[in-house]
Amino acid sequence: LLPVKVMTSESFAALLRRSPLIQMGPARDKVVVGRIIHVVKDDLYIDFGGKFHCVCRRPAVGGEKLQRGSRVRLRVQDLELSSRFLGGQTDTTLLEAQAVLLGPLETRDGRDHQN
Amino acid sequence: MAGSRLERVGTVFSRVRDLMCSGVMKPADKPIWFDVYEAFPPKKEPLYVKTKTRTFVNKQSNVPAIFYAEDKVRAWFYEHYGTGSRSFDLSNSNFVSVCQRFVLKYSELKSHSELEDSALYEMTAKALLSEGITLKQRARHPVESIEPVF
């Protein structure tokens, strides 16, 4: 038997108001938990639930343990790398966030999650 | 311009006429409509006119910023306690961060008591401490100003 999902009658505005994105406020220097979604040699594409993913370089220390699906800790610098060029009407975006990789997510028993 | 094959320079007649004048187009290649056009030109010359696109250099955005009442509490929290001790899990929609607990406790205390803001903040911090959440005071410069960026 499949578990029945209970549909809440909360409006989107109410859900947004108590969402972790609004709780976070300005994204600069906030520590978030991310999950690696793609790996290209030394580049790790990490999704932390923001508008875009971020790309971080594999660290020299303990970098081999970080594979696709690993959960990591990041310090977010910018949710979207975008700026306006001189003479442009709209901003040009890189469709990428910027974050600093702090390390794998340590759980309470010392092992980091891999799922 | 002596002759051009670009379709927006002048009219098609002027282009063909100039091409024939300069010798690029041989008289044998003269289009059928050329003499007809020469004898009976149209009332309006078929010039390509670019429609004027109004460009706003400073586009006014009519989208209002989303501000909540609890943002004031959040601003105070982040200014005093830094970015928070626990990392955020943005993918979990039921996630309650340290800041959010502060906000909830603050609104709870505000509904019960009639103290002013600064006293309420201290009370909230003490209440959270009793629940087991320690908030580390951040060393801050007195001239620092917070700008709400969304």
mmCIF file of N, CA, C and O in Angstrom, chain A residues 5-102:
data_model
loop_
_atom_site.group_PDB
_atom_site.id
_atom_site.type_symbol
_atom_site.label_atom_id
_atom_site.label_comp_id
_atom_site.label_asym_id
_atom_site.label_seq_id
_atom_site.Cartn_x
_atom_site.Cartn_y
_atom_site.Cartn_z
ATOM 1 N N LYS A 5 -0.447 10.850 0.879
ATOM 2 C CA LYS A 5 0.147 12.165 1.153
ATOM 3 C C LYS A 5 -0.976 13.112 1.552
ATOM 4 O O LYS A 5 -1.960 13.259 0.833
ATOM 5 N N VAL A 6 -0.810 13.754 2.701
ATOM 6 C CA VAL A 6 -1.843 14.698 3.161
ATOM 7 C C VAL A 6 -1.585 16.049 2.528
ATOM 8 O O VAL A 6 -0.507 16.606 2.644
ATOM 9 N N MET A 7 -2.571 16.597 1.832
ATOM 10 C CA MET A 7 -2.419 17.902 1.181
ATOM 11 C C MET A 7 -2.784 18.985 2.187
ATOM 12 O O MET A 7 -3.903 19.048 2.651
ATOM 13 N N THR A 8 -1.807 19.845 2.509
ATOM 14 C CA THR A 8 -2.106 20.947 3.420
ATOM 15 C C THR A 8 -2.792 22.058 2.647
ATOM 16 O O THR A 8 -2.589 22.214 1.445
ATOM 17 N N SER A 9 -3.591 22.850 3.363
ATOM 18 C CA SER A 9 -4.305 23.920 2.675
ATOM 19 C C SER A 9 -3.597 25.257 2.869
ATOM 20 O O SER A 9 -4.211 26.295 2.812
ATOM 21 N N GLU A 10 -2.293 25.214 3.111
ATOM 22 C CA GLU A 10 -1.545 26.468 3.288
ATOM 23 C C GLU A 10 -1.329 27.128 1.942
ATOM 24 O O GLU A 10 -1.019 26.460 0.957
ATOM 25 N N SER A 11 -1.441 28.450 1.929
ATOM 26 C CA SER A 11 -1.227 29.164 0.673
ATOM 27 C C SER A 11 0.265 29.268 0.406
ATOM 28 O O SER A 11 1.098 29.060 1.282
ATOM 29 N N PHE A 12 0.606 29.606 -0.832
ATOM 30 C CA PHE A 12 2.010 29.742 -1.195
ATOM 31 C C PHE A 12 2.661 30.853 -0.392
ATOM 32 O O PHE A 12 3.817 30.720 0.041
ATOM 33 N N ALA A 13 1.928 31.948 -0.177
ATOM 34 C CA ALA A 13 2.493 33.067 0.576
ATOM 35 C C ALA A 13 2.864 32.639 1.990
ATOM 36 O O ALA A 13 3.917 33.026 2.518
ATOM 37 N N ALA A 14 2.005 31.823 2.604
ATOM 38 C CA ALA A 14 2.297 31.353 3.964
ATOM 39 C C ALA A 14 3.503 30.417 3.950
ATOM 40 O O ALA A 14 4.380 30.486 4.819
ATOM 41 N N LEU A 15 3.545 29.540 2.948
ATOM 42 C CA LEU A 15 4.663 28.608 2.856
ATOM 43 C C LEU A 15 5.976 29.345 2.641
ATOM 44 O O LEU A 15 7.005 28.992 3.209
ATOM 45 N N LEU A 16 5.919 30.409 1.803
ATOM 46 C CA LEU A 16 7.129 31.178 1.523
ATOM 47 C C LEU A 16 7.605 31.895 2.770
ATOM 48 O O LEU A 16 8.795 31.968 3.049
ATOM 49 N N ARG A 17 6.657 32.409 3.548
ATOM 50 C CA ARG A 17 7.014 33.210 4.715
ATOM 51 C C ARG A 17 7.816 32.400 5.730
ATOM 52 O O ARG A 17 8.691 32.935 6.406
ATOM 53 N N ARG A 18 7.464 31.123 5.853
ATOM 54 C CA ARG A 18 8.211 30.316 6.840
ATOM 55 C C ARG A 18 9.225 29.377 6.178
ATOM 56 O O ARG A 18 9.710 28.448 6.794
ATOM 57 N N SER A 19 9.532 29.635 4.908
ATOM 58 C CA SER A 19 10.482 28.768 4.216
ATOM 59 C C SER A 19 11.902 29.087 4.666
ATOM 60 O O SER A 19 12.189 30.197 5.106
ATOM 61 N N PRO A 20 12.810 28.109 4.569
ATOM 62 C CA PRO A 20 14.193 28.368 4.993
ATOM 63 C C PRO A 20 14.891 29.432 4.166
ATOM 64 O O PRO A 20 15.817 30.082 4.649
ATOM 65 N N LEU A 21 14.449 29.642 2.927
ATOM 66 C CA LEU A 21 15.069 30.682 2.098
ATOM 67 C C LEU A 21 14.834 32.060 2.695
ATOM 68 O O LEU A 21 15.736 32.894 2.750
ATOM 69 N N ILE A 22 13.610 32.323 3.170
ATOM 70 C CA ILE A 22 13.298 33.609 3.773
ATOM 71 C C ILE A 22 13.950 33.704 5.147
ATOM 72 O O ILE A 22 14.404 34.766 5.570
ATOM 73 N N GLN A 23 14.022 32.578 5.845
ATOM 74 C CA GLN A 23 14.668 32.576 7.161
ATOM 75 C C GLN A 23 16.123 32.952 7.039
ATOM 76 O O GLN A 23 16.692 33.583 7.917
ATOM 77 N N MET A 24 16.732 32.556 5.917
ATOM 78 C CA MET A 24 18.149 32.802 5.734
ATOM 79 C C MET A 24 18.428 34.286 5.554
ATOM 80 O O MET A 24 19.435 34.784 6.019
ATOM 81 N N GLY A 25 17.547 35.000 4.869
ATOM 82 C CA GLY A 25 17.776 36.416 4.643
ATOM 83 C C GLY A 25 18.853 36.616 3.587
ATOM 84 O O GLY A 25 18.918 35.860 2.633
ATOM 85 N N PRO A 26 19.713 37.625 3.758
ATOM 86 C CA PRO A 26 20.787 37.826 2.790
ATOM 87 C C PRO A 26 21.718 36.615 2.787
ATOM 88 O O PRO A 26 22.104 36.112 3.825
ATOM 89 N N ALA A 27 22.078 36.158 1.598
ATOM 90 C CA ALA A 27 22.764 34.873 1.503
ATOM 91 C C ALA A 27 24.248 34.947 1.827
ATOM 92 O O ALA A 27 24.876 33.917 2.060
ATOM 93 N N ARG A 28 24.804 36.144 1.847
ATOM 94 C CA ARG A 28 26.252 36.239 2.002
ATOM 95 C C ARG A 28 26.723 35.648 3.320
ATOM 96 O O ARG A 28 26.196 35.950 4.379
ATOM 97 N N ASP A 29 27.744 34.771 3.251
ATOM 98 C CA ASP A 29 28.396 34.179 4.425
ATOM 99 C C ASP A 29 27.507 33.273 5.270
ATOM 100 O O ASP A 29 27.789 33.035 6.425
ATOM 101 N N LYS A 30 26.432 32.753 4.675
ATOM 102 C CA LYS A 30 25.610 31.809 5.427
ATOM 103 C C LYS A 30 26.077 30.395 5.109
ATOM 104 O O LYS A 30 26.400 30.074 3.964
ATOM 105 N N VAL A 31 26.075 29.547 6.122
ATOM 106 C CA VAL A 31 26.507 28.169 5.918
ATOM 107 C C VAL A 31 25.298 27.317 5.569
ATOM 108 O O VAL A 31 24.317 27.294 6.298
ATOM 109 N N VAL A 32 25.371 26.614 4.450
ATOM 110 C CA VAL A 32 24.263 25.751 4.031
ATOM 111 C C VAL A 32 24.780 24.347 3.775
ATOM 112 O O VAL A 32 25.982 24.118 3.658
ATOM 113 N N VAL A 33 23.821 23.430 3.670
ATOM 114 C CA VAL A 33 24.145 22.033 3.369
ATOM 115 C C VAL A 33 23.808 21.781 1.919
ATOM 116 O O VAL A 33 22.709 22.093 1.462
ATOM 117 N N GLY A 34 24.750 21.228 1.173
ATOM 118 C CA GLY A 34 24.527 20.964 -0.243
ATOM 119 C C GLY A 34 24.772 19.508 -0.572
ATOM 120 O O GLY A 34 25.299 18.736 0.224
ATOM 121 N N ARG A 35 24.382 19.147 -1.785
ATOM 122 C CA ARG A 35 24.533 17.762 -2.245
ATOM 123 C C ARG A 35 25.194 17.816 -3.607
ATOM 124 O O ARG A 35 24.793 18.610 -4.459
ATOM 125 N N ILE A 36 26.202 16.994 -3.831
ATOM 126 C CA ILE A 36 26.916 17.031 -5.108
ATOM 127 C C ILE A 36 26.051 16.340 -6.170
ATOM 128 O O ILE A 36 25.642 15.184 -5.993
ATOM 129 N N ILE A 37 25.779 17.061 -7.269
ATOM 130 C CA ILE A 37 24.909 16.483 -8.296
ATOM 131 C C ILE A 37 25.678 16.039 -9.523
ATOM 132 O O ILE A 37 25.191 15.238 -10.311
ATOM 133 N N HIS A 38 26.881 16.551 -9.710
ATOM 134 C CA HIS A 38 27.637 16.206 -10.901
ATOM 135 C C HIS A 38 29.111 16.423 -10.620
ATOM 136 O O HIS A 38 29.476 17.348 -9.894
ATOM 137 N N VAL A 39 29.926 15.572 -11.176
ATOM 138 C CA VAL A 39 31.366 15.704 -10.968
ATOM 139 C C VAL A 39 32.048 15.676 -12.323
ATOM 140 O O VAL A 39 31.771 14.807 -13.147
ATOM 141 N N VAL A 40 32.914 16.663 -12.578
ATOM 142 C CA VAL A 40 33.721 16.662 -13.799
ATOM 143 C C VAL A 40 35.162 16.760 -13.337
ATOM 144 O O VAL A 40 35.624 17.839 -12.995
ATOM 145 N N LYS A 41 35.834 15.661 -13.269
ATOM 146 C CA LYS A 41 37.216 15.588 -12.783
ATOM 147 C C LYS A 41 37.351 16.280 -11.433
ATOM 148 O O LYS A 41 36.953 15.773 -10.410
ATOM 149 N N ASP A 42 37.887 17.512 -11.414
ATOM 150 C CA ASP A 42 38.087 18.190 -10.134
ATOM 151 C C ASP A 42 37.009 19.206 -9.813
ATOM 152 O O ASP A 42 37.084 19.864 -8.795
ATOM 153 N N ASP A 43 36.008 19.359 -10.689
ATOM 154 C CA ASP A 43 34.929 20.330 -10.443
ATOM 155 C C ASP A 43 33.720 19.614 -9.868
ATOM 156 O O ASP A 43 33.238 18.655 -10.447
ATOM 157 N N LEU A 44 33.229 20.112 -8.729
ATOM 158 C CA LEU A 44 32.048 19.518 -8.097
ATOM 159 C C LEU A 44 30.879 20.469 -8.274
ATOM 160 O O LEU A 44 30.956 21.623 -7.874
ATOM 161 N N TYR A 45 29.789 19.977 -8.890
ATOM 162 C CA TYR A 45 28.583 20.781 -9.060
ATOM 163 C C TYR A 45 27.676 20.468 -7.880
ATOM 164 O O TYR A 45 27.227 19.338 -7.725
ATOM 165 N N ILE A 46 27.447 21.471 -7.041
ATOM 166 C CA ILE A 46 26.758 21.233 -5.771
ATOM 167 C C ILE A 46 25.431 21.990 -5.755
ATOM 168 O O ILE A 46 25.387 23.190 -6.026
ATOM 169 N N ASP A 47 24.365 21.282 -5.408
ATOM 170 C CA ASP A 47 23.037 21.892 -5.302
ATOM 171 C C ASP A 47 22.702 22.056 -3.833
ATOM 172 O O ASP A 47 22.686 21.077 -3.078
ATOM 173 N N PHE A 48 22.439 23.305 -3.407
ATOM 174 C CA PHE A 48 22.132 23.530 -1.994
ATOM 175 C C PHE A 48 20.705 24.030 -1.794
ATOM 176 O O PHE A 48 20.354 24.504 -0.723
ATOM 177 N N GLY A 49 19.876 23.918 -2.813
ATOM 178 C CA GLY A 49 18.485 24.321 -2.654
ATOM 179 C C GLY A 49 18.222 25.766 -3.016
ATOM 180 O O GLY A 49 17.113 26.250 -2.860
ATOM 181 N N GLY A 50 19.226 26.480 -3.488
ATOM 182 C CA GLY A 50 19.014 27.861 -3.906
ATOM 183 C C GLY A 50 18.553 27.902 -5.353
ATOM 184 O O GLY A 50 18.204 26.896 -5.957
ATOM 185 N N LYS A 51 18.586 29.107 -5.937
ATOM 186 C CA LYS A 51 18.098 29.242 -7.310
ATOM 187 C C LYS A 51 18.991 28.465 -8.277
ATOM 188 O O LYS A 51 18.521 27.854 -9.225
ATOM 189 N N PHE A 52 20.297 28.529 -8.039
ATOM 190 C CA PHE A 52 21.228 27.835 -8.916
ATOM 191 C C PHE A 52 22.150 26.942 -8.106
ATOM 192 O O PHE A 52 22.252 27.066 -6.899
ATOM 193 N N HIS A 53 22.853 26.080 -8.826
ATOM 194 C CA HIS A 53 23.861 25.265 -8.170
ATOM 195 C C HIS A 53 25.153 26.062 -8.122
ATOM 196 O O HIS A 53 25.243 27.140 -8.698
ATOM 197 N N CYS A 54 26.145 25.550 -7.444
ATOM 198 C CA CYS A 54 27.454 26.213 -7.441
ATOM 199 C C CYS A 54 28.497 25.184 -7.864
ATOM 200 O O CYS A 54 28.266 23.982 -7.800
ATOM 201 N N VAL A 55 29.618 25.685 -8.325
ATOM 202 C CA VAL A 55 30.687 24.805 -8.770
ATOM 203 C C VAL A 55 31.900 25.069 -7.885
ATOM 204 O O VAL A 55 32.347 26.206 -7.774
ATOM 205 N N CYS A 56 32.390 24.028 -7.232
ATOM 206 C CA CYS A 56 33.548 24.196 -6.355
ATOM 207 C C CYS A 56 34.636 23.230 -6.787
ATOM 208 O O CYS A 56 34.355 22.171 -7.352
ATOM 209 N N ARG A 57 35.857 23.605 -6.467
ATOM 210 C CA ARG A 57 36.979 22.732 -6.817
ATOM 211 C C ARG A 57 37.144 21.693 -5.735
ATOM 212 O O ARG A 57 36.950 21.980 -4.552
ATOM 213 N N ARG A 58 37.513 20.500 -6.143
ATOM 214 C CA ARG A 58 37.712 19.416 -5.172
ATOM 215 C C ARG A 58 38.883 19.796 -4.262
ATOM 216 O O ARG A 58 39.950 20.164 -4.734
ATOM 217 N N PRO A 59 38.699 19.694 -2.926
ATOM 218 C CA PRO A 59 39.811 20.090 -2.050
ATOM 219 C C PRO A 59 40.927 19.059 -2.097
ATOM 220 O O PRO A 59 40.709 17.881 -2.351
ATOM 221 N N ALA A 60 42.125 19.523 -1.817
ATOM 222 C CA ALA A 60 43.283 18.627 -1.865
ATOM 223 C C ALA A 60 43.216 17.608 -0.738
ATOM 224 O O ALA A 60 43.564 16.441 -0.917
ATOM 225 N N VAL A 61 42.711 18.061 0.440
ATOM 226 C CA VAL A 61 42.645 17.181 1.620
ATOM 227 C C VAL A 61 41.287 16.496 1.657
ATOM 228 O O VAL A 61 40.258 17.146 1.708
ATOM 229 N N GLY A 62 41.256 15.185 1.596
ATOM 230 C CA GLY A 62 39.993 14.454 1.721
ATOM 231 C C GLY A 62 39.065 14.628 0.539
ATOM 232 O O GLY A 62 37.870 14.430 0.651
ATOM 233 N N GLY A 63 39.609 14.962 -0.608
ATOM 234 C CA GLY A 63 38.765 15.217 -1.759
ATOM 235 C C GLY A 63 38.254 13.953 -2.428
ATOM 236 O O GLY A 63 37.226 13.969 -3.110
ATOM 237 N N GLU A 64 38.916 12.839 -2.236
ATOM 238 C CA GLU A 64 38.526 11.615 -2.935
ATOM 239 C C GLU A 64 37.201 11.079 -2.417
ATOM 240 O O GLU A 64 36.492 10.381 -3.116
ATOM 241 N N LYS A 65 36.851 11.417 -1.154
ATOM 242 C CA LYS A 65 35.608 10.889 -0.579
ATOM 243 C C LYS A 65 34.383 11.571 -1.181
ATOM 244 O O LYS A 65 33.274 11.069 -1.096
ATOM 245 N N LEU A 66 34.569 12.749 -1.790
ATOM 246 C CA LEU A 66 33.439 13.523 -2.300
ATOM 247 C C LEU A 66 33.077 13.024 -3.681
ATOM 248 O O LEU A 66 33.785 13.278 -4.646
ATOM 249 N N GLN A 67 31.957 12.291 -3.761
ATOM 250 C CA GLN A 67 31.478 11.798 -5.043
ATOM 251 C C GLN A 67 30.060 12.285 -5.246
ATOM 252 O O GLN A 67 29.506 12.987 -4.408
ATOM 253 N N ARG A 68 29.463 11.880 -6.365
ATOM 254 C CA ARG A 68 28.105 12.295 -6.684
ATOM 255 C C ARG A 68 27.151 11.765 -5.614
ATOM 256 O O ARG A 68 27.097 10.568 -5.358
ATOM 257 N N GLY A 69 26.437 12.686 -4.959
ATOM 258 C CA GLY A 69 25.521 12.293 -3.899
ATOM 259 C C GLY A 69 26.035 12.636 -2.522
ATOM 260 O O GLY A 69 25.275 12.595 -1.561
ATOM 261 N N SER A 70 27.296 12.991 -2.398
ATOM 262 C CA SER A 70 27.835 13.330 -1.077
ATOM 263 C C SER A 70 27.224 14.640 -0.607
ATOM 264 O O SER A 70 26.970 15.540 -1.397
ATOM 265 N N ARG A 71 27.028 14.732 0.700
ATOM 266 C CA ARG A 71 26.500 15.977 1.256
ATOM 267 C C ARG A 71 27.660 16.761 1.845
ATOM 268 O O ARG A 71 28.512 16.220 2.547
ATOM 269 N N VAL A 72 27.672 18.047 1.544
ATOM 270 C CA VAL A 72 28.789 18.888 1.952
ATOM 271 C C VAL A 72 28.255 20.157 2.597
ATOM 272 O O VAL A 72 27.090 20.508 2.456
ATOM 273 N N ARG A 73 29.175 20.841 3.274
ATOM 274 C CA ARG A 73 28.836 22.132 3.873
ATOM 275 C C ARG A 73 29.460 23.228 3.034
ATOM 276 O O ARG A 73 30.629 23.117 2.640
ATOM 277 N N LEU A 74 28.691 24.283 2.788
ATOM 278 C CA LEU A 74 29.177 25.391 1.959
ATOM 279 C C LEU A 74 28.936 26.704 2.666
ATOM 280 O O LEU A 74 27.988 26.840 3.423
ATOM 281 N N ARG A 75 29.791 27.669 2.366
ATOM 282 C CA ARG A 75 29.514 29.035 2.800
ATOM 283 C C ARG A 75 29.140 29.818 1.545
ATOM 284 O O ARG A 75 29.975 30.017 0.657
ATOM 285 N N VAL A 76 27.876 30.250 1.477
ATOM 286 C CA VAL A 76 27.371 30.914 0.275
ATOM 287 C C VAL A 76 27.901 32.344 0.204
ATOM 288 O O VAL A 76 27.888 33.061 1.196
ATOM 289 N N GLN A 77 28.382 32.734 -0.978
ATOM 290 C CA GLN A 77 28.783 34.129 -1.176
ATOM 291 C C GLN A 77 27.717 34.886 -1.951
ATOM 292 O O GLN A 77 27.426 36.038 -1.668
ATOM 293 N N ASP A 78 27.150 34.222 -2.957
ATOM 294 C CA ASP A 78 26.198 34.882 -3.846
ATOM 295 C C ASP A 78 25.233 33.829 -4.372
ATOM 296 O O ASP A 78 25.677 32.749 -4.744
ATOM 297 N N LEU A 79 23.925 34.163 -4.391
ATOM 298 C CA LEU A 79 22.968 33.172 -4.880
ATOM 299 C C LEU A 79 22.945 33.106 -6.392
ATOM 300 O O LEU A 79 22.518 32.114 -6.967
ATOM 301 N N GLU A 80 23.353 34.214 -7.045
ATOM 302 C CA GLU A 80 23.369 34.241 -8.503
ATOM 303 C C GLU A 80 24.469 35.185 -8.950
ATOM 304 O O GLU A 80 24.507 36.327 -8.517
ATOM 305 N N LEU A 81 25.374 34.711 -9.785
ATOM 306 C CA LEU A 81 26.459 35.557 -10.267
ATOM 307 C C LEU A 81 25.953 36.328 -11.472
ATOM 308 O O LEU A 81 25.885 35.805 -12.585
ATOM 309 N N SER A 82 25.535 37.574 -11.224
ATOM 310 C CA SER A 82 25.028 38.358 -12.336
ATOM 311 C C SER A 82 25.446 39.801 -12.153
ATOM 312 O O SER A 82 25.602 40.266 -11.035
ATOM 313 N N SER A 83 25.655 40.495 -13.257
ATOM 314 C CA SER A 83 25.939 41.926 -13.172
ATOM 315 C C SER A 83 25.606 42.550 -14.504
ATOM 316 O O SER A 83 25.423 41.859 -15.496
ATOM 317 N N ARG A 84 25.508 43.873 -14.494
ATOM 318 C CA ARG A 84 25.093 44.550 -15.713
ATOM 319 C C ARG A 84 26.308 45.101 -16.434
ATOM 320 O O ARG A 84 27.143 45.776 -15.832
ATOM 321 N N PHE A 85 26.393 44.824 -17.697
ATOM 322 C CA PHE A 85 27.468 45.394 -18.495
ATOM 323 C C PHE A 85 27.107 46.813 -18.874
ATOM 324 O O PHE A 85 25.944 47.178 -18.958
ATOM 325 N N LEU A 86 28.121 47.622 -19.167
ATOM 326 C CA LEU A 86 27.902 49.011 -19.534
ATOM 327 C C LEU A 86 27.102 49.065 -20.829
ATOM 328 O O LEU A 86 27.469 48.435 -21.817
ATOM 329 N N GLY A 87 26.002 49.796 -20.804
ATOM 330 C CA GLY A 87 25.179 49.904 -22.004
ATOM 331 C C GLY A 87 24.123 48.825 -22.106
ATOM 332 O O GLY A 87 23.323 48.838 -23.031
ATOM 333 N N GLY A 88 24.096 47.899 -21.173
ATOM 334 C CA GLY A 88 23.112 46.836 -21.243
ATOM 335 C C GLY A 88 21.822 47.255 -20.568
ATOM 336 O O GLY A 88 21.792 48.099 -19.692
ATOM 337 N N GLN A 89 20.720 46.630 -21.020
ATOM 338 C CA GLN A 89 19.434 46.959 -20.419
ATOM 339 C C GLN A 89 19.134 46.051 -19.246
ATOM 340 O O GLN A 89 18.515 46.449 -18.283
ATOM 341 N N THR A 90 19.545 44.802 -19.368
ATOM 342 C CA THR A 90 19.312 43.859 -18.277
ATOM 343 C C THR A 90 20.647 43.255 -17.860
ATOM 344 O O THR A 90 21.643 43.336 -18.575
ATOM 345 N N ASP A 91 20.612 42.620 -16.692
ATOM 346 C CA ASP A 91 21.828 41.988 -16.187
ATOM 347 C C ASP A 91 22.159 40.746 -17.003
ATOM 348 O O ASP A 91 21.285 40.094 -17.543
ATOM 349 N N THR A 92 23.426 40.422 -17.041
ATOM 350 C CA THR A 92 23.851 39.169 -17.653
ATOM 351 C C THR A 92 24.164 38.201 -16.517
ATOM 352 O O THR A 92 24.880 38.545 -15.575
ATOM 353 N N THR A 93 23.605 36.997 -16.601
ATOM 354 C CA THR A 93 23.775 36.055 -15.504
ATOM 355 C C THR A 93 24.579 34.837 -15.945
ATOM 356 O O THR A 93 24.527 34.422 -17.099
ATOM 357 N N LEU A 94 25.285 34.274 -14.987
ATOM 358 C CA LEU A 94 26.073 33.084 -15.277
ATOM 359 C C LEU A 94 25.305 31.811 -14.976
ATOM 360 O O LEU A 94 25.818 30.725 -15.195
ATOM 361 N N LEU A 95 24.094 31.949 -14.442
ATOM 362 C CA LEU A 95 23.253 30.804 -14.053
ATOM 363 C C LEU A 95 23.985 29.899 -13.065
ATOM 364 O O LEU A 95 23.927 28.686 -13.140
ATOM 365 N N GLU A 96 24.679 30.527 -12.139
ATOM 366 C CA GLU A 96 25.489 29.776 -11.193
ATOM 367 C C GLU A 96 25.553 30.569 -9.904
ATOM 368 O O GLU A 96 25.535 31.787 -9.921
ATOM 369 N N ALA A 97 25.637 29.850 -8.773
ATOM 370 C CA ALA A 97 25.834 30.539 -7.506
ATOM 371 C C ALA A 97 27.313 30.463 -7.162
ATOM 372 O O ALA A 97 28.078 29.730 -7.784
ATOM 373 N N GLN A 98 27.727 31.218 -6.153
ATOM 374 C CA GLN A 98 29.117 31.142 -5.732
ATOM 375 C C GLN A 98 29.168 30.776 -4.264
ATOM 376 O O GLN A 98 28.513 31.413 -3.442
ATOM 377 N N ALA A 99 29.935 29.751 -3.948
ATOM 378 C CA ALA A 99 30.046 29.318 -2.559
ATOM 379 C C ALA A 99 31.424 28.743 -2.325
ATOM 380 O O ALA A 99 32.091 28.270 -3.247
ATOM 381 N N VAL A 100 31.825 28.758 -1.050
ATOM 382 C CA VAL A 100 33.117 28.207 -0.652
ATOM 383 C C VAL A 100 32.856 26.859 -0.002
ATOM 384 O O VAL A 100 32.025 26.747 0.898
ATOM 385 N N LEU A 101 33.550 25.845 -0.455
ATOM 386 C CA LEU A 101 33.353 24.499 0.089
ATOM 387 C C LEU A 101 34.057 24.395 1.438
ATOM 388 O O LEU A 101 35.266 24.639 1.543
ATOM 389 N N LEU A 102 33.289 24.036 2.483
ATOM 390 C CA LEU A 102 33.888 23.946 3.810
ATOM 391 C C LEU A 102 34.326 22.530 4.130
ATOM 392 O O LEU A 102 35.251 22.319 4.892
#
